[in-house]
């Protein structure tokens, strides 16, 4: 079965450190064919251009295996919009936000201009969730209602104390996808149960913050039929990215 990891970090940060070739070795050892890569913390929060350059280089070097999401901090205003547009135009295929690091609430109007850039480029937008008070699932639900033309990825599916929010959102939103990293197997099963066909579930590892091998074990333990599992492990992400 093809496996396409929806969320990995590359770069040298103070917390996360992982070179692209180290990630690729881990992917090969675990039977993962493709992965989405994003920058590490400092590059998400402050040094956006450096992070985007590193991701773009990795994507170009490992074409067909790595797919990059761009970052921009909305506090940079028009500069952030221009930066995001530049890297999406150069081949990065999505956008990553971590409001905990970047200092805004998911549904804060400060992020609207960057969501509109993503909408123009027709790329998905990934948000870290599970950290109060800036990264809560219903904040993403509200933002997704404002931009029904944009596909949003709920990173970690509200991984800490917000798993209770997922069933309602899964039943009532068609432009939010639920990424599995850091979540329990039972929560992934519940999201699938609220989303007939499992067409909005994405396998992700959050490597190197979490172990790729461990996240795969959790995802493989999900009770679902083969068609749902194929969509979760690769098909849904292929659809989102047009791969």
JSON list of C-alpha atoms in Angstrom, two decimals:
[
{"chain": "A", "resi": 1, "resn": "UNK", "atom": "CA", "xyz": [0.00, 0.00, 0.00]},
{"chain": "A", "resi": 2, "resn": "UNK", "atom": "CA", "xyz": [1.29, 3.45, -0.90]},
{"chain": "A", "resi": 3, "resn": "UNK", "atom": "CA", "xyz": [2.03, 5.74, 2.04]},
{"chain": "A", "resi": 4, "resn": "UNK", "atom": "CA", "xyz": [2.15, 9.53, 1.65]},
{"chain": "A", "resi": 5, "resn": "UNK", "atom": "CA", "xyz": [3.05, 11.33, 4.90]},
{"chain": "A", "resi": 6, "resn": "UNK", "atom": "CA", "xyz": [1.13, 14.61, 5.24]},
{"chain": "A", "resi": 7, "resn": "UNK", "atom": "CA", "xyz": [3.41, 16.37, 7.73]},
{"chain": "A", "resi": 8, "resn": "UNK", "atom": "CA", "xyz": [7.19, 16.26, 8.35]},
{"chain": "A", "resi": 9, "resn": "UNK", "atom": "CA", "xyz": [9.73, 18.90, 9.32]},
{"chain": "A", "resi": 10, "resn": "UNK", "atom": "CA", "xyz": [13.15, 19.49, 7.82]},
{"chain": "A", "resi": 11, "resn": "UNK", "atom": "CA", "xyz": [15.82, 21.96, 8.93]},
{"chain": "A", "resi": 12, "resn": "UNK", "atom": "CA", "xyz": [18.08, 22.73, 11.87]},
{"chain": "A", "resi": 13, "resn": "UNK", "atom": "CA", "xyz": [16.13, 24.32, 14.69]},
{"chain": "A", "resi": 14, "resn": "UNK", "atom": "CA", "xyz": [16.52, 24.63, 18.44]},
{"chain": "A", "resi": 15, "resn": "UNK", "atom": "CA", "xyz": [13.89, 21.91, 19.00]},
{"chain": "A", "resi": 16, "resn": "UNK", "atom": "CA", "xyz": [13.44, 20.00, 15.74]},
{"chain": "A", "resi": 17, "resn": "UNK", "atom": "CA", "xyz": [16.45, 18.94, 13.70]},
{"chain": "A", "resi": 18, "resn": "UNK", "atom": "CA", "xyz": [16.15, 16.77, 10.62]},
{"chain": "A", "resi": 19, "resn": "UNK", "atom": "CA", "xyz": [17.98, 16.90, 7.31]},
{"chain": "A", "resi": 20, "resn": "UNK", "atom": "CA", "xyz": [16.12, 15.88, 4.18]},
{"chain": "A", "resi": 21, "resn": "UNK", "atom": "CA", "xyz": [18.36, 12.86, 3.61]},
{"chain": "A", "resi": 22, "resn": "UNK", "atom": "CA", "xyz": [17.74, 11.66, 7.19]},
{"chain": "A", "resi": 23, "resn": "UNK", "atom": "CA", "xyz": [14.00, 11.88, 6.61]},
{"chain": "A", "resi": 24, "resn": "UNK", "atom": "CA", "xyz": [14.31, 10.00, 3.32]},
{"chain": "A", "resi": 25, "resn": "UNK", "atom": "CA", "xyz": [16.24, 7.19, 5.02]},
{"chain": "A", "resi": 26, "resn": "UNK", "atom": "CA", "xyz": [13.50, 6.92, 7.63]},
{"chain": "A", "resi": 27, "resn": "UNK", "atom": "CA", "xyz": [10.87, 6.88, 4.89]},
{"chain": "A", "resi": 28, "resn": "UNK", "atom": "CA", "xyz": [12.70, 4.07, 3.07]},
{"chain": "A", "resi": 29, "resn": "UNK", "atom": "CA", "xyz": [13.05, 2.04, 6.28]},
{"chain": "A", "resi": 30, "resn": "UNK", "atom": "CA", "xyz": [9.31, 2.36, 6.93]},
{"chain": "A", "resi": 31, "resn": "UNK", "atom": "CA", "xyz": [7.96, 1.93, 3.41]},
{"chain": "A", "resi": 32, "resn": "UNK", "atom": "CA", "xyz": [6.87, 5.54, 2.95]},
{"chain": "A", "resi": 33, "resn": "UNK", "atom": "CA", "xyz": [7.00, 6.68, -0.66]},
{"chain": "A", "resi": 34, "resn": "UNK", "atom": "CA", "xyz": [6.27, 10.40, -0.37]},
{"chain": "A", "resi": 35, "resn": "UNK", "atom": "CA", "xyz": [6.06, 13.12, 2.26]},
{"chain": "A", "resi": 36, "resn": "UNK", "atom": "CA", "xyz": [5.05, 16.74, 2.73]},
{"chain": "A", "resi": 37, "resn": "UNK", "atom": "CA", "xyz": [7.84, 18.77, 4.34]},
{"chain": "A", "resi": 38, "resn": "UNK", "atom": "CA", "xyz": [7.65, 22.07, 6.21]},
{"chain": "A", "resi": 39, "resn": "UNK", "atom": "CA", "xyz": [10.29, 24.18, 8.01]},
{"chain": "A", "resi": 40, "resn": "UNK", "atom": "CA", "xyz": [11.21, 23.99, 11.71]},
{"chain": "A", "resi": 41, "resn": "UNK", "atom": "CA", "xyz": [10.03, 26.38, 14.45]},
{"chain": "A", "resi": 42, "resn": "UNK", "atom": "CA", "xyz": [12.33, 29.39, 13.97]},
{"chain": "A", "resi": 43, "resn": "UNK", "atom": "CA", "xyz": [11.63, 29.41, 10.27]},
{"chain": "A", "resi": 44, "resn": "UNK", "atom": "CA", "xyz": [7.87, 29.18, 10.82]},
{"chain": "A", "resi": 45, "resn": "UNK", "atom": "CA", "xyz": [7.86, 32.03, 13.32]},
{"chain": "A", "resi": 46, "resn": "UNK", "atom": "CA", "xyz": [10.53, 34.46, 12.13]},
{"chain": "A", "resi": 47, "resn": "UNK", "atom": "CA", "xyz": [12.93, 33.40, 9.39]},
{"chain": "A", "resi": 48, "resn": "UNK", "atom": "CA", "xyz": [10.31, 32.51, 6.82]},
{"chain": "A", "resi": 49, "resn": "UNK", "atom": "CA", "xyz": [12.38, 33.05, 3.70]},
{"chain": "A", "resi": 50, "resn": "UNK", "atom": "CA", "xyz": [15.25, 30.89, 4.92]},
{"chain": "A", "resi": 51, "resn": "UNK", "atom": "CA", "xyz": [12.84, 28.09, 5.78]},
{"chain": "A", "resi": 52, "resn": "UNK", "atom": "CA", "xyz": [11.06, 28.28, 2.45]},
{"chain": "A", "resi": 53, "resn": "UNK", "atom": "CA", "xyz": [14.38, 28.26, 0.58]},
{"chain": "A", "resi": 54, "resn": "UNK", "atom": "CA", "xyz": [15.47, 25.10, 2.40]},
{"chain": "A", "resi": 55, "resn": "UNK", "atom": "CA", "xyz": [12.18, 23.35, 1.71]},
{"chain": "A", "resi": 56, "resn": "UNK", "atom": "CA", "xyz": [12.20, 24.39, -1.94]},
{"chain": "A", "resi": 57, "resn": "UNK", "atom": "CA", "xyz": [15.76, 23.07, -2.38]},
{"chain": "A", "resi": 58, "resn": "UNK", "atom": "CA", "xyz": [14.80, 19.73, -0.81]},
{"chain": "A", "resi": 59, "resn": "UNK", "atom": "CA", "xyz": [11.72, 19.43, -3.01]},
{"chain": "A", "resi": 60, "resn": "UNK", "atom": "CA", "xyz": [13.68, 20.16, -6.17]},
{"chain": "A", "resi": 61, "resn": "UNK", "atom": "CA", "xyz": [16.48, 17.77, -5.17]},
{"chain": "A", "resi": 62, "resn": "UNK", "atom": "CA", "xyz": [14.06, 14.96, -4.37]},
{"chain": "A", "resi": 63, "resn": "UNK", "atom": "CA", "xyz": [11.35, 15.64, -6.92]},
{"chain": "A", "resi": 64, "resn": "UNK", "atom": "CA", "xyz": [8.45, 13.23, -6.70]},
{"chain": "A", "resi": 65, "resn": "UNK", "atom": "CA", "xyz": [9.26, 12.16, -3.14]},
{"chain": "A", "resi": 66, "resn": "UNK", "atom": "CA", "xyz": [9.13, 15.42, -1.16]},
{"chain": "A", "resi": 67, "resn": "UNK", "atom": "CA", "xyz": [6.42, 18.05, -1.50]},
{"chain": "A", "resi": 68, "resn": "UNK", "atom": "CA", "xyz": [6.85, 21.39, 0.25]},
{"chain": "A", "resi": 69, "resn": "UNK", "atom": "CA", "xyz": [4.48, 23.70, 2.11]},
{"chain": "A", "resi": 70, "resn": "UNK", "atom": "CA", "xyz": [5.44, 27.37, 2.40]},
{"chain": "A", "resi": 71, "resn": "UNK", "atom": "CA", "xyz": [5.36, 29.43, 5.60]},
{"chain": "A", "resi": 72, "resn": "UNK", "atom": "CA", "xyz": [4.76, 33.13, 6.24]},
{"chain": "A", "resi": 73, "resn": "UNK", "atom": "CA", "xyz": [4.00, 34.95, 9.48]},
{"chain": "A", "resi": 74, "resn": "UNK", "atom": "CA", "xyz": [0.91, 37.15, 9.01]},
{"chain": "A", "resi": 75, "resn": "UNK", "atom": "CA", "xyz": [2.41, 39.82, 11.28]},
{"chain": "A", "resi": 76, "resn": "UNK", "atom": "CA", "xyz": [4.67, 40.73, 8.35]},
{"chain": "A", "resi": 77, "resn": "UNK", "atom": "CA", "xyz": [1.59, 42.04, 6.53]},
{"chain": "A", "resi": 78, "resn": "UNK", "atom": "CA", "xyz": [1.95, 42.72, 2.81]},
{"chain": "A", "resi": 79, "resn": "UNK", "atom": "CA", "xyz": [5.48, 41.30, 2.88]},
{"chain": "A", "resi": 80, "resn": "UNK", "atom": "CA", "xyz": [4.08, 37.98, 4.10]},
{"chain": "A", "resi": 81, "resn": "UNK", "atom": "CA", "xyz": [1.53, 37.87, 1.28]},
{"chain": "A", "resi": 82, "resn": "UNK", "atom": "CA", "xyz": [4.22, 38.62, -1.30]},
{"chain": "A", "resi": 83, "resn": "UNK", "atom": "CA", "xyz": [6.55, 36.01, 0.18]},
{"chain": "A", "resi": 84, "resn": "UNK", "atom": "CA", "xyz": [3.86, 33.34, 0.17]},
{"chain": "A", "resi": 85, "resn": "UNK", "atom": "CA", "xyz": [2.90, 34.11, -3.41]},
{"chain": "A", "resi": 86, "resn": "UNK", "atom": "CA", "xyz": [6.54, 33.92, -4.50]},
{"chain": "A", "resi": 87, "resn": "UNK", "atom": "CA", "xyz": [7.15, 30.44, -3.09]},
{"chain": "A", "resi": 88, "resn": "UNK", "atom": "CA", "xyz": [3.82, 29.03, -4.20]},
{"chain": "A", "resi": 89, "resn": "UNK", "atom": "CA", "xyz": [4.69, 30.31, -7.65]},
{"chain": "A", "resi": 90, "resn": "UNK", "atom": "CA", "xyz": [8.05, 28.53, -7.48]},
{"chain": "A", "resi": 91, "resn": "UNK", "atom": "CA", "xyz": [6.57, 25.11, -6.82]},
{"chain": "A", "resi": 92, "resn": "UNK", "atom": "CA", "xyz": [5.64, 24.75, -3.16]},
{"chain": "A", "resi": 93, "resn": "UNK", "atom": "CA", "xyz": [2.19, 23.22, -3.03]},
{"chain": "A", "resi": 94, "resn": "UNK", "atom": "CA", "xyz": [0.58, 24.25, 0.26]},
{"chain": "A", "resi": 95, "resn": "UNK", "atom": "CA", "xyz": [0.78, 26.57, 3.25]},
{"chain": "A", "resi": 96, "resn": "UNK", "atom": "CA", "xyz": [1.65, 25.76, 6.88]},
{"chain": "A", "resi": 97, "resn": "UNK", "atom": "CA", "xyz": [0.68, 27.87, 9.92]},
{"chain": "A", "resi": 98, "resn": "UNK", "atom": "CA", "xyz": [1.44, 27.36, 13.60]},
{"chain": "A", "resi": 99, "resn": "UNK", "atom": "CA", "xyz": [-0.41, 30.20, 15.39]},
{"chain": "A", "resi": 100, "resn": "UNK", "atom": "CA", "xyz": [1.11, 29.20, 18.73]},
{"chain": "A", "resi": 101, "resn": "UNK", "atom": "CA", "xyz": [4.55, 30.06, 17.35]},
{"chain": "A", "resi": 102, "resn": "UNK", "atom": "CA", "xyz": [3.42, 32.91, 15.14]},
{"chain": "A", "resi": 103, "resn": "UNK", "atom": "CA", "xyz": [1.31, 34.75, 17.70]},
{"chain": "A", "resi": 104, "resn": "UNK", "atom": "CA", "xyz": [-2.27, 34.86, 16.42]},
{"chain": "A", "resi": 105, "resn": "UNK", "atom": "CA", "xyz": [-5.54, 32.93, 16.74]},
{"chain": "A", "resi": 106, "resn": "UNK", "atom": "CA", "xyz": [-6.46, 30.66, 13.85]},
{"chain": "A", "resi": 107, "resn": "UNK", "atom": "CA", "xyz": [-9.58, 32.69, 13.10]},
{"chain": "A", "resi": 108, "resn": "UNK", "atom": "CA", "xyz": [-7.95, 36.10, 13.60]},
{"chain": "A", "resi": 109, "resn": "UNK", "atom": "CA", "xyz": [-8.53, 38.43, 10.66]},
{"chain": "A", "resi": 110, "resn": "UNK", "atom": "CA", "xyz": [-4.79, 39.04, 10.48]},
{"chain": "A", "resi": 111, "resn": "UNK", "atom": "CA", "xyz": [-4.47, 35.74, 8.57]},
{"chain": "A", "resi": 112, "resn": "UNK", "atom": "CA", "xyz": [-7.19, 36.48, 6.01]},
{"chain": "A", "resi": 113, "resn": "UNK", "atom": "CA", "xyz": [-4.85, 38.00, 3.37]},
{"chain": "A", "resi": 114, "resn": "UNK", "atom": "CA", "xyz": [-2.65, 34.90, 3.44]},
{"chain": "A", "resi": 115, "resn": "UNK", "atom": "CA", "xyz": [-5.63, 32.56, 3.15]},
{"chain": "A", "resi": 116, "resn": "UNK", "atom": "CA", "xyz": [-6.65, 34.58, 0.10]},
{"chain": "A", "resi": 117, "resn": "UNK", "atom": "CA", "xyz": [-3.19, 34.03, -1.41]},
{"chain": "A", "resi": 118, "resn": "UNK", "atom": "CA", "xyz": [-3.64, 30.29, -0.89]},
{"chain": "A", "resi": 119, "resn": "UNK", "atom": "CA", "xyz": [-7.10, 30.49, -2.46]},
{"chain": "A", "resi": 120, "resn": "UNK", "atom": "CA", "xyz": [-5.70, 32.19, -5.57]},
{"chain": "A", "resi": 121, "resn": "UNK", "atom": "CA", "xyz": [-3.07, 29.48, -5.92]},
{"chain": "A", "resi": 122, "resn": "UNK", "atom": "CA", "xyz": [-5.61, 26.72, -5.18]},
{"chain": "A", "resi": 123, "resn": "UNK", "atom": "CA", "xyz": [-3.44, 25.05, -2.52]},
{"chain": "A", "resi": 124, "resn": "UNK", "atom": "CA", "xyz": [-4.39, 23.50, 0.85]},
{"chain": "A", "resi": 125, "resn": "UNK", "atom": "CA", "xyz": [-3.68, 25.23, 4.16]},
{"chain": "A", "resi": 126, "resn": "UNK", "atom": "CA", "xyz": [-2.37, 23.27, 7.18]},
{"chain": "A", "resi": 127, "resn": "UNK", "atom": "CA", "xyz": [-2.93, 24.58, 10.72]},
{"chain": "A", "resi": 128, "resn": "UNK", "atom": "CA", "xyz": [-1.37, 23.16, 13.87]},
{"chain": "A", "resi": 129, "resn": "UNK", "atom": "CA", "xyz": [-4.21, 22.50, 16.34]},
{"chain": "A", "resi": 130, "resn": "UNK", "atom": "CA", "xyz": [-4.52, 21.30, 19.90]},
{"chain": "A", "resi": 131, "resn": "UNK", "atom": "CA", "xyz": [-2.78, 24.16, 21.74]},
{"chain": "A", "resi": 132, "resn": "UNK", "atom": "CA", "xyz": [-5.02, 26.63, 23.58]},
{"chain": "A", "resi": 133, "resn": "UNK", "atom": "CA", "xyz": [-5.83, 29.44, 23.16]},
{"chain": "A", "resi": 134, "resn": "UNK", "atom": "CA", "xyz": [-4.51, 30.09, 19.68]},
{"chain": "A", "resi": 135, "resn": "UNK", "atom": "CA", "xyz": [-4.89, 26.70, 17.95]},
{"chain": "A", "resi": 136, "resn": "UNK", "atom": "CA", "xyz": [-8.31, 25.26, 18.71]},
{"chain": "A", "resi": 137, "resn": "UNK", "atom": "CA", "xyz": [-10.39, 23.14, 16.33]},
{"chain": "A", "resi": 138, "resn": "UNK", "atom": "CA", "xyz": [-13.50, 25.33, 16.35]},
{"chain": "A", "resi": 139, "resn": "UNK", "atom": "CA", "xyz": [-11.37, 28.34, 15.42]},
{"chain": "A", "resi": 140, "resn": "UNK", "atom": "CA", "xyz": [-10.38, 26.44, 12.28]},
{"chain": "A", "resi": 141, "resn": "UNK", "atom": "CA", "xyz": [-14.00, 25.45, 11.71]},
{"chain": "A", "resi": 142, "resn": "UNK", "atom": "CA", "xyz": [-14.98, 29.13, 11.76]},
{"chain": "A", "resi": 143, "resn": "UNK", "atom": "CA", "xyz": [-12.18, 30.07, 9.36]},
{"chain": "A", "resi": 144, "resn": "UNK", "atom": "CA", "xyz": [-13.11, 27.23, 7.01]},
{"chain": "A", "resi": 145, "resn": "UNK", "atom": "CA", "xyz": [-16.71, 28.46, 6.90]},
{"chain": "A", "resi": 146, "resn": "UNK", "atom": "CA", "xyz": [-15.43, 31.89, 5.87]},
{"chain": "A", "resi": 147, "resn": "UNK", "atom": "CA", "xyz": [-13.37, 30.37, 3.02]},
{"chain": "A", "resi": 148, "resn": "UNK", "atom": "CA", "xyz": [-15.38, 27.42, 1.65]},
{"chain": "A", "resi": 149, "resn": "UNK", "atom": "CA", "xyz": [-13.27, 27.43, -1.52]},
{"chain": "A", "resi": 150, "resn": "UNK", "atom": "CA", "xyz": [-10.08, 26.61, 0.45]},
{"chain": "A", "resi": 151, "resn": "UNK", "atom": "CA", "xyz": [-9.15, 23.12, 1.67]},
{"chain": "A", "resi": 152, "resn": "UNK", "atom": "CA", "xyz": [-7.86, 23.17, 5.25]},
{"chain": "A", "resi": 153, "resn": "UNK", "atom": "CA", "xyz": [-5.88, 20.49, 7.08]},
{"chain": "A", "resi": 154, "resn": "UNK", "atom": "CA", "xyz": [-6.42, 20.23, 10.83]},
{"chain": "A", "resi": 155, "resn": "UNK", "atom": "CA", "xyz": [-2.96, 19.29, 12.07]},
{"chain": "A", "resi": 156, "resn": "UNK", "atom": "CA", "xyz": [-3.00, 16.61, 14.80]},
{"chain": "A", "resi": 157, "resn": "UNK", "atom": "CA", "xyz": [-6.82, 16.69, 14.83]},
{"chain": "A", "resi": 158, "resn": "UNK", "atom": "CA", "xyz": [-6.95, 18.69, 18.06]},
{"chain": "A", "resi": 159, "resn": "UNK", "atom": "CA", "xyz": [-4.50, 16.25, 19.61]},
{"chain": "A", "resi": 160, "resn": "UNK", "atom": "CA", "xyz": [-4.55, 17.28, 23.28]},
{"chain": "A", "resi": 161, "resn": "UNK", "atom": "CA", "xyz": [-7.85, 18.09, 24.99]},
{"chain": "A", "resi": 162, "resn": "UNK", "atom": "CA", "xyz": [-9.99, 18.88, 21.97]},
{"chain": "A", "resi": 163, "resn": "UNK", "atom": "CA", "xyz": [-10.84, 15.47, 20.54]},
{"chain": "A", "resi": 164, "resn": "UNK", "atom": "CA", "xyz": [-14.47, 16.06, 21.61]},
{"chain": "A", "resi": 165, "resn": "UNK", "atom": "CA", "xyz": [-14.72, 18.80, 18.98]},
{"chain": "A", "resi": 166, "resn": "UNK", "atom": "CA", "xyz": [-13.81, 16.55, 16.06]},
{"chain": "A", "resi": 167, "resn": "UNK", "atom": "CA", "xyz": [-17.10, 14.63, 15.52]},
{"chain": "A", "resi": 168, "resn": "UNK", "atom": "CA", "xyz": [-19.17, 17.80, 15.09]},
{"chain": "A", "resi": 169, "resn": "UNK", "atom": "CA", "xyz": [-16.63, 19.35, 12.75]},
{"chain": "A", "resi": 170, "resn": "UNK", "atom": "CA", "xyz": [-16.26, 16.15, 10.73]},
{"chain": "A", "resi": 171, "resn": "UNK", "atom": "CA", "xyz": [-20.02, 15.92, 10.28]},
{"chain": "A", "resi": 172, "resn": "UNK", "atom": "CA", "xyz": [-20.53, 19.58, 9.40]},
{"chain": "A", "resi": 173, "resn": "UNK", "atom": "CA", "xyz": [-17.55, 20.60, 7.27]},
{"chain": "A", "resi": 174, "resn": "UNK", "atom": "CA", "xyz": [-16.51, 19.42, 3.83]},
{"chain": "A", "resi": 175, "resn": "UNK", "atom": "CA", "xyz": [-13.38, 21.55, 3.45]},
{"chain": "A", "resi": 176, "resn": "UNK", "atom": "CA", "xyz": [-11.47, 20.36, 6.54]},
{"chain": "A", "resi": 177, "resn": "UNK", "atom": "CA", "xyz": [-9.22, 17.29, 6.45]},
{"chain": "A", "resi": 178, "resn": "UNK", "atom": "CA", "xyz": [-8.01, 15.62, 9.65]},
{"chain": "A", "resi": 179, "resn": "UNK", "atom": "CA", "xyz": [-4.31, 14.78, 9.97]},
{"chain": "A", "resi": 180, "resn": "UNK", "atom": "CA", "xyz": [-3.51, 11.89, 12.31]},
{"chain": "A", "resi": 181, "resn": "UNK", "atom": "CA", "xyz": [-0.15, 12.67, 13.93]},
{"chain": "A", "resi": 182, "resn": "UNK", "atom": "CA", "xyz": [-0.07, 12.70, 17.75]},
{"chain": "A", "resi": 183, "resn": "UNK", "atom": "CA", "xyz": [-3.69, 11.50, 17.88]},
{"chain": "A", "resi": 184, "resn": "UNK", "atom": "CA", "xyz": [-4.85, 8.22, 19.37]},
{"chain": "A", "resi": 185, "resn": "UNK", "atom": "CA", "xyz": [-5.97, 5.40, 17.08]},
{"chain": "A", "resi": 186, "resn": "UNK", "atom": "CA", "xyz": [-9.45, 5.52, 18.62]},
{"chain": "A", "resi": 187, "resn": "UNK", "atom": "CA", "xyz": [-9.80, 9.20, 17.74]},
{"chain": "A", "resi": 188, "resn": "UNK", "atom": "CA", "xyz": [-8.88, 8.52, 14.13]},
{"chain": "A", "resi": 189, "resn": "UNK", "atom": "CA", "xyz": [-11.50, 5.78, 14.07]},
{"chain": "A", "resi": 190, "resn": "UNK", "atom": "CA", "xyz": [-14.08, 8.20, 15.48]},
{"chain": "A", "resi": 191, "resn": "UNK", "atom": "CA", "xyz": [-13.26, 10.79, 12.82]},
{"chain": "A", "resi": 192, "resn": "UNK", "atom": "CA", "xyz": [-13.68, 8.11, 10.14]},
{"chain": "A", "resi": 193, "resn": "UNK", "atom": "CA", "xyz": [-17.00, 7.11, 11.65]},
{"chain": "A", "resi": 194, "resn": "UNK", "atom": "CA", "xyz": [-18.23, 10.70, 11.40]},
{"chain": "A", "resi": 195, "resn": "UNK", "atom": "CA", "xyz": [-16.93, 11.00, 7.85]},
{"chain": "A", "resi": 196, "resn": "UNK", "atom": "CA", "xyz": [-18.38, 8.13, 5.80]},
{"chain": "A", "resi": 197, "resn": "UNK", "atom": "CA", "xyz": [-15.81, 6.69, 3.44]},
{"chain": "A", "resi": 198, "resn": "UNK", "atom": "CA", "xyz": [-12.87, 8.23, 5.33]},
{"chain": "A", "resi": 199, "resn": "UNK", "atom": "CA", "xyz": [-12.31, 10.67, 2.48]},
{"chain": "A", "resi": 200, "resn": "UNK", "atom": "CA", "xyz": [-11.13, 13.48, 4.81]},
{"chain": "A", "resi": 201, "resn": "UNK", "atom": "CA", "xyz": [-8.49, 11.62, 6.87]},
{"chain": "A", "resi": 202, "resn": "UNK", "atom": "CA", "xyz": [-4.75, 12.08, 6.20]},
{"chain": "A", "resi": 203, "resn": "UNK", "atom": "CA", "xyz": [-1.93, 10.01, 7.64]},
{"chain": "A", "resi": 204, "resn": "UNK", "atom": "CA", "xyz": [0.81, 12.22, 9.09]},
{"chain": "A", "resi": 205, "resn": "UNK", "atom": "CA", "xyz": [3.79, 11.58, 11.35]},
{"chain": "A", "resi": 206, "resn": "UNK", "atom": "CA", "xyz": [5.01, 15.05, 12.49]},
{"chain": "A", "resi": 207, "resn": "UNK", "atom": "CA", "xyz": [8.54, 13.64, 12.13]},
{"chain": "A", "resi": 208, "resn": "UNK", "atom": "CA", "xyz": [10.92, 14.21, 13.88]},
{"chain": "A", "resi": 209, "resn": "UNK", "atom": "CA", "xyz": [8.74, 15.49, 16.75]},
{"chain": "A", "resi": 210, "resn": "UNK", "atom": "CA", "xyz": [7.10, 12.08, 16.73]},
{"chain": "A", "resi": 211, "resn": "UNK", "atom": "CA", "xyz": [8.43, 8.77, 15.46]},
{"chain": "A", "resi": 212, "resn": "UNK", "atom": "CA", "xyz": [7.47, 7.89, 11.91]},
{"chain": "A", "resi": 213, "resn": "UNK", "atom": "CA", "xyz": [7.51, 4.19, 12.80]},
{"chain": "A", "resi": 214, "resn": "UNK", "atom": "CA", "xyz": [5.27, 4.71, 15.83]},
{"chain": "A", "resi": 215, "resn": "UNK", "atom": "CA", "xyz": [2.79, 6.89, 13.95]},
{"chain": "A", "resi": 216, "resn": "UNK", "atom": "CA", "xyz": [2.58, 4.22, 11.25]},
{"chain": "A", "resi": 217, "resn": "UNK", "atom": "CA", "xyz": [1.86, 1.54, 13.86]},
{"chain": "A", "resi": 218, "resn": "UNK", "atom": "CA", "xyz": [-0.98, 3.64, 15.26]},
{"chain": "A", "resi": 219, "resn": "UNK", "atom": "CA", "xyz": [-2.44, 4.31, 11.82]},
{"chain": "A", "resi": 220, "resn": "UNK", "atom": "CA", "xyz": [-2.17, 0.68, 10.75]},
{"chain": "A", "resi": 221, "resn": "UNK", "atom": "CA", "xyz": [-4.10, -0.32, 13.87]},
{"chain": "A", "resi": 222, "resn": "UNK", "atom": "CA", "xyz": [-7.10, 1.75, 12.76]},
{"chain": "A", "resi": 223, "resn": "UNK", "atom": "CA", "xyz": [-10.12, -0.49, 12.16]},
{"chain": "A", "resi": 224, "resn": "UNK", "atom": "CA", "xyz": [-11.28, 0.34, 8.64]},
{"chain": "A", "resi": 225, "resn": "UNK", "atom": "CA", "xyz": [-11.76, -1.41, 5.33]},
{"chain": "A", "resi": 226, "resn": "UNK", "atom": "CA", "xyz": [-9.03, -1.46, 2.69]},
{"chain": "A", "resi": 227, "resn": "UNK", "atom": "CA", "xyz": [-10.56, 1.34, 0.61]},
{"chain": "A", "resi": 228, "resn": "UNK", "atom": "CA", "xyz": [-10.66, 3.71, 3.59]},
{"chain": "A", "resi": 229, "resn": "UNK", "atom": "CA", "xyz": [-7.11, 2.81, 4.58]},
{"chain": "A", "resi": 230, "resn": "UNK", "atom": "CA", "xyz": [-5.85, 3.47, 1.05]},
{"chain": "A", "resi": 231, "resn": "UNK", "atom": "CA", "xyz": [-7.48, 6.89, 1.10]},
{"chain": "A", "resi": 232, "resn": "UNK", "atom": "CA", "xyz": [-6.10, 7.68, 4.56]},
{"chain": "A", "resi": 233, "resn": "UNK", "atom": "CA", "xyz": [-2.53, 6.62, 3.75]},
{"chain": "A", "resi": 234, "resn": "UNK", "atom": "CA", "xyz": [-2.24, 8.27, 0.34]},
{"chain": "A", "resi": 235, "resn": "UNK", "atom": "CA", "xyz": [-5.35, 8.79, -1.77]},
{"chain": "A", "resi": 236, "resn": "UNK", "atom": "CA", "xyz": [-6.81, 11.77, 0.09]},
{"chain": "A", "resi": 237, "resn": "UNK", "atom": "CA", "xyz": [-3.52, 13.67, 0.11]},
{"chain": "A", "resi": 238, "resn": "UNK", "atom": "CA", "xyz": [-2.91, 12.89, -3.56]},
{"chain": "A", "resi": 239, "resn": "UNK", "atom": "CA", "xyz": [-6.33, 14.41, -4.25]},
{"chain": "A", "resi": 240, "resn": "UNK", "atom": "CA", "xyz": [-5.60, 17.55, -2.20]},
{"chain": "A", "resi": 241, "resn": "UNK", "atom": "CA", "xyz": [-2.26, 18.15, -3.89]},
{"chain": "A", "resi": 242, "resn": "UNK", "atom": "CA", "xyz": [-3.33, 17.10, -7.38]},
{"chain": "A", "resi": 243, "resn": "UNK", "atom": "CA", "xyz": [-0.57, 14.48, -7.49]}
]
